[in-house]
Coordinates of N, CA and C in Angstrom, one line a residue:
Q14 N 1.0 -1.2 0.0 CA 0.3 -0.2 0.2 C 1.1 1.6 0.0
V15 N 0.5 2.1 -0.7 CA 1.0 3.3 -1.0 C 0.5 4.5 -0.4
R16 N 1.8 5.0 0.6 CA 1.2 6.2 1.4 C 1.3 7.4 0.9
L17 N 1.1 8.6 0.9 CA 1.5 9.6 0.5 C 1.5 10.8 1.9
V18 N 2.4 11.6 2.0 CA 2.4 12.6 3.2 C 2.3 13.6 3.2
E19 N 1.8 14.6 2.4 CA 1.7 16.2 1.9 C 2.6 17.2 3.1
S20 N 3.2 18.0 3.2 CA 3.9 19.1 3.5 C 4.1 20.5 3.0
G21 N 3.9 21.5 3.7 CA 4.5 22.8 3.7 C 3.9 23.5 3.3
G22 N 2.8 23.1 3.6 CA 1.6 24.8 2.6 C 1.9 25.8 4.4
G23 N 1.0 26.1 4.1 CA 0.8 27.4 5.0 C 0.4 28.4 4.6
L24 N 0.6 29.6 5.6 CA 0.1 31.6 5.0 C 0.9 32.1 4.8
V25 N 1.0 32.6 3.3 CA 1.8 33.4 2.8 C 1.2 34.5 2.3
Q26 N 1.9 35.5 1.8 CA 1.5 36.8 1.2 C 1.9 36.8 -0.3
A27 N 0.8 37.4 -0.8 CA 0.3 37.3 -2.7 C 1.7 38.3 -3.0
G28 N 2.2 37.2 -3.8 CA 3.7 37.4 -4.6 C 5.0 36.5 -3.4
G29 N 4.3 36.1 -2.7 CA 5.1 34.9 -2.1 C 5.5 33.4 -2.5
S30 N 6.6 32.8 -1.7 CA 7.0 31.9 -2.7 C 6.3 30.9 -1.5
L31 N 6.3 28.9 -1.9 CA 6.6 27.9 -0.8 C 6.6 26.9 -2.0
R32 N 7.5 26.3 -0.7 CA 7.9 24.7 -1.8 C 7.2 24.0 -0.3
L33 N 5.9 22.6 -1.3 CA 5.6 21.9 -1.0 C 5.9 20.3 -1.3
S34 N 5.7 19.3 -0.4 CA 6.4 18.3 -0.6 C 5.9 17.3 -0.7
C35 N 5.8 16.5 -1.1 CA 5.2 14.4 -1.1 C 6.0 13.7 -0.6
V36 N 6.0 12.7 0.4 CA 6.2 11.4 0.6 C 6.3 10.5 0.7
A37 N 7.0 9.8 -0.3 CA 5.7 8.7 -0.3 C 6.3 7.4 0.8
S38 N 5.8 6.4 0.4 CA 6.2 5.4 1.8 C 5.2 3.8 1.1
G39 N 5.8 2.8 1.1 CA 5.1 1.7 0.7 C 5.5 1.5 -1.1
G40 N 5.4 0.6 -1.5 CA 5.4 0.7 -3.4 C 7.0 0.6 -3.3
T41 N 7.3 0.8 -4.5 CA 8.5 1.5 -5.2 C 8.8 2.7 -6.1
F42 N 8.5 3.7 -5.3 CA 8.2 4.7 -5.7 C 8.7 5.4 -6.9
S43 N 9.8 4.6 -7.4 CA 10.2 5.2 -8.4 C 10.1 4.8 -9.7
D44 N 8.6 3.6 -9.5 CA 8.0 3.6 -10.5 C 6.8 4.3 -11.0
Q45 N 6.5 5.4 -10.1 CA 5.3 5.6 -10.0 C 5.4 7.4 -10.6
A46 N 4.5 7.8 -11.2 CA 4.2 9.1 -11.6 C 3.7 9.6 -10.5
V47 N 3.6 10.6 -10.4 CA 3.2 11.2 -9.3 C 2.4 12.6 -9.9
G48 N 1.4 13.1 -9.2 CA 0.1 15.0 -9.6 C 0.5 15.3 -8.3
W49 N 0.1 16.6 -8.7 CA -0.2 17.5 -7.4 C -1.9 17.7 -8.1
F50 N -2.8 17.9 -6.9 CA -3.8 18.4 -7.3 C -4.2 19.6 -6.2
R51 N -5.1 20.6 -6.8 CA -5.6 21.5 -5.4 C -7.5 21.7 -5.8
Q52 N -7.7 21.9 -4.5 CA -9.0 21.9 -4.2 C -9.6 23.3 -3.0
A53 N -9.8 24.1 -4.0 CA -10.8 25.7 -3.5 C -12.1 24.8 -2.6
P54 N -12.4 25.8 -1.6 CA -13.7 25.4 -1.0 C -14.6 25.9 -2.0
G55 N -15.3 25.3 -2.0 CA -16.9 25.6 -3.3 C -16.9 24.4 -4.3
K56 N -15.4 24.5 -4.6 CA -14.6 24.6 -6.4 C -14.4 22.9 -6.7
E57 N -14.7 22.7 -7.9 CA -13.8 20.6 -8.2 C -12.4 20.9 -7.5
R58 N -11.7 20.4 -7.8 CA -10.5 19.8 -7.5 C -9.8 19.8 -9.5
E59 N -8.8 20.8 -9.1 CA -7.9 21.3 -10.4 C -6.5 20.5 -10.3
F60 N -6.3 19.9 -11.6 CA -5.1 19.4 -11.7 C -4.0 20.7 -11.6
V61 N -2.8 20.1 -11.5 CA -2.0 21.3 -11.1 C -0.6 21.2 -11.8
A62 N 0.2 20.0 -11.4 CA 0.9 19.0 -12.1 C 1.5 17.9 -11.5
A63 N 2.4 17.2 -12.5 CA 2.9 16.0 -12.4 C 4.0 15.4 -13.0
I64 N 4.3 14.5 -12.7 CA 6.1 14.3 -12.9 C 6.1 12.7 -13.3
N65 N 7.1 12.1 -14.5 CA 7.1 10.9 -14.3 C 8.2 10.2 -13.5
W66 N 8.0 8.5 -13.9 CA 8.5 8.4 -12.6 C 10.3 9.0 -12.8
S67 N 11.1 9.6 -13.5 CA 12.4 9.1 -13.9 C 12.7 10.9 -12.9
G68 N 11.7 11.7 -13.5 CA 11.7 13.1 -13.2 C 11.6 14.3 -14.8
I69 N 12.0 13.1 -15.5 CA 12.0 13.8 -16.6 C 11.2 14.8 -17.7
N70 N 10.0 14.0 -17.5 CA 9.1 14.4 -18.8 C 8.0 14.9 -17.2
T71 N 7.8 15.9 -17.7 CA 6.5 17.2 -16.7 C 5.6 17.8 -17.2
I72 N 4.5 18.1 -16.2 CA 3.5 18.9 -17.2 C 2.6 19.8 -16.1
T73 N 2.6 21.0 -16.7 CA 1.8 21.9 -15.4 C 0.4 22.8 -16.2
A74 N -0.1 23.0 -15.4 CA -1.6 24.0 -15.7 C -1.1 25.2 -16.1
D75 N -1.5 25.2 -17.7 CA -1.6 26.6 -18.7 C -1.2 27.5 -17.2
S76 N -2.4 27.9 -16.2 CA -2.4 29.1 -15.1 C -1.4 29.1 -14.3
M77 N -0.8 28.0 -14.2 CA 0.4 27.9 -13.3 C 2.3 27.6 -14.3
K78 N 2.0 27.7 -14.7 CA 3.2 27.6 -15.9 C 3.8 29.1 -15.5
G79 N 4.9 29.0 -15.4 CA 6.0 29.9 -15.4 C 6.1 30.6 -13.9
R80 N 5.4 29.4 -13.2 CA 5.0 30.5 -11.2 C 5.3 28.6 -10.6
F81 N 4.8 27.6 -10.9 CA 4.9 26.4 -10.4 C 5.7 25.4 -10.7
T82 N 6.5 24.8 -9.9 CA 7.8 23.8 -10.6 C 8.2 23.0 -10.1
I83 N 7.4 21.4 -10.6 CA 7.6 20.3 -9.8 C 8.5 19.6 -10.5
S84 N 9.1 19.2 -9.5 CA 10.4 18.0 -9.5 C 10.5 16.6 -8.5
R85 N 11.4 16.1 -8.1 CA 11.4 14.8 -7.5 C 13.1 14.6 -7.2
D86 N 12.7 13.8 -5.9 CA 13.9 13.4 -5.4 C 13.6 11.7 -5.1
N87 N 13.6 10.3 -6.1 CA 14.0 9.0 -6.1 C 14.3 9.3 -4.9
A88 N 15.9 9.3 -4.4 CA 16.3 8.4 -3.6 C 15.8 9.3 -1.8
K89 N 14.7 10.2 -1.7 CA 14.0 10.6 -0.8 C 12.7 10.2 -0.5
N90 N 12.2 9.2 -1.9 CA 11.3 9.6 -2.3 C 10.4 10.8 -1.9
T91 N 10.3 12.2 -2.7 CA 9.7 13.1 -2.2 C 9.5 13.3 -3.6
V92 N 8.7 13.8 -3.7 CA 8.1 14.7 -5.0 C 8.0 16.6 -4.7
Y93 N 8.6 17.2 -5.0 CA 8.6 18.6 -4.8 C 7.1 20.1 -5.7
L94 N 6.7 20.5 -5.0 CA 6.2 21.3 -5.9 C 6.9 23.5 -5.9
Q95 N 7.1 23.5 -6.0 CA 8.1 25.1 -5.8 C 6.5 25.9 -6.3
M96 N 6.3 26.6 -5.9 CA 5.4 27.3 -5.8 C 5.8 28.4 -5.6
N97 N 6.0 29.9 -6.8 CA 6.3 31.4 -6.8 C 5.3 32.2 -7.2
S98 N 5.3 33.6 -7.1 CA 4.3 34.5 -7.0 C 3.5 34.3 -6.9
L99 N 2.8 34.2 -5.6 CA 1.7 33.2 -5.0 C 0.3 34.1 -5.4
K100 N -0.9 33.8 -5.8 CA -2.3 34.7 -5.7 C -2.9 34.0 -4.9
P101 N -3.6 35.4 -4.3 CA -4.6 34.4 -3.5 C -6.0 33.7 -4.1
E102 N -5.9 33.8 -5.3 CA -6.7 32.6 -6.3 C -6.3 30.8 -6.6
D103 N -4.8 30.9 -5.7 CA -4.1 29.7 -5.4 C -5.0 29.3 -4.3
T104 N -5.4 29.9 -3.1 CA -5.7 29.3 -1.7 C -6.6 28.1 -2.3
A105 N -5.8 26.8 -1.7 CA -6.9 25.7 -1.8 C -6.1 24.8 -0.5
V106 N -6.5 23.1 -0.8 CA -6.1 22.2 -0.4 C -5.1 21.3 -1.5
Y107 N -3.8 21.5 -1.3 CA -3.0 21.0 -2.2 C -2.7 19.4 -1.9
H108 N -3.2 18.1 -2.6 CA -3.0 16.9 -2.6 C -2.3 16.3 -3.3
C109 N -1.5 15.4 -3.1 CA -0.3 14.8 -4.1 C -1.2 13.2 -4.4
A110 N -1.0 12.9 -5.7 CA -1.6 11.5 -5.4 C -0.2 10.8 -6.8
A111 N -0.3 9.5 -6.6 CA 0.4 8.6 -7.2 C -0.2 7.3 -7.7
K112 N 0.4 6.7 -9.3 CA -0.1 5.6 -9.9 C 1.3 5.3 -10.2
F113 N 1.2 4.1 -10.3 CA 2.4 3.3 -11.3 C 2.0 3.9 -13.1
G114 N 3.0 3.9 -13.8 CA 2.9 4.4 -14.9 C 3.4 5.4 -15.4
Y115 N 2.5 5.7 -16.6 CA 2.7 7.6 -17.1 C 1.5 8.4 -16.2
Y116 N 1.9 9.4 -16.1 CA 1.0 10.8 -15.8 C -0.3 11.0 -16.6
Y117 N -0.7 10.9 -15.7 CA -2.4 12.1 -16.8 C -2.7 13.0 -15.8
T118 N -3.4 14.2 -16.4 CA -3.7 15.2 -15.9 C -5.3 15.1 -14.9
D119 N -6.4 13.9 -15.3 CA -7.0 13.3 -15.2 C -6.9 12.9 -13.3
A120 N -7.4 13.4 -12.3 CA -7.5 13.0 -11.3 C -7.5 11.2 -10.9
H121 N -8.7 10.8 -12.3 CA -9.4 9.9 -11.6 C -8.3 8.3 -11.8
H122 N -7.5 8.8 -12.6 CA -6.1 8.1 -12.7 C -5.3 7.4 -12.2
Y123 N -5.7 8.2 -10.5 CA -4.5 7.6 -9.4 C -5.1 7.8 -8.3
P124 N -4.6 5.9 -8.1 CA -5.9 5.3 -7.2 C -4.7 5.7 -5.2
Y125 N -3.7 6.5 -4.9 CA -3.2 6.8 -3.7 C -3.0 8.2 -4.0
W126 N -3.6 9.0 -2.5 CA -3.9 10.2 -1.9 C -3.3 10.5 -1.0
G127 N -3.1 11.7 -0.6 CA -2.4 12.0 0.6 C -3.9 12.7 1.1
Q128 N -3.6 13.2 1.9 CA -4.4 13.6 3.0 C -4.1 15.8 2.7
G129 N -3.4 16.1 2.0 CA -3.4 17.4 1.5 C -2.7 18.4 2.8
T130 N -2.1 19.4 2.4 CA -1.8 20.3 3.4 C -2.5 22.2 2.5
Q131 N -2.9 22.5 3.5 CA -3.4 23.6 3.1 C -2.5 25.5 2.8
V132 N -2.8 25.7 1.4 CA -2.0 26.9 1.6 C -3.5 28.0 1.2
T133 N -2.5 29.3 2.1 CA -3.7 30.1 1.9 C -3.0 31.3 1.6
V134 N -2.8 32.1 0.7 CA -2.2 33.7 0.2 C -3.3 34.9 -0.2
S135 N -3.1 35.7 1.3 CA -3.4 36.4 1.4 C -3.2 37.6 0.5
S136 N -4.3 38.5 0.2 CA -4.3 39.6 -0.8 C -3.3 41.1 0.2

């Protein structure tokens, strides 16, 4: 059973930065693609970014390109989401999710999920 634990969320002013971490245990992490998704109150879950098993291939949602960067360190079983130039509309609970094989932007493809970490951006 794959277990994912997110951390790094918090309260930050608009224009600030945060780095989220997703630490995995169980399974073979280096075989898994990982995605970040977010959900704001009253809104649907939204794709943020994803990375393949090696870290070579990534994809980022258009609205976050240039501000958010996904990366991974397989030696540490960790995937990161570096978020810069944060905006109030980035406020949400951020979840990481994992799956074996290639990444998808559709959350339904991911069987393993973390509990999430709250990101709040003040104006």
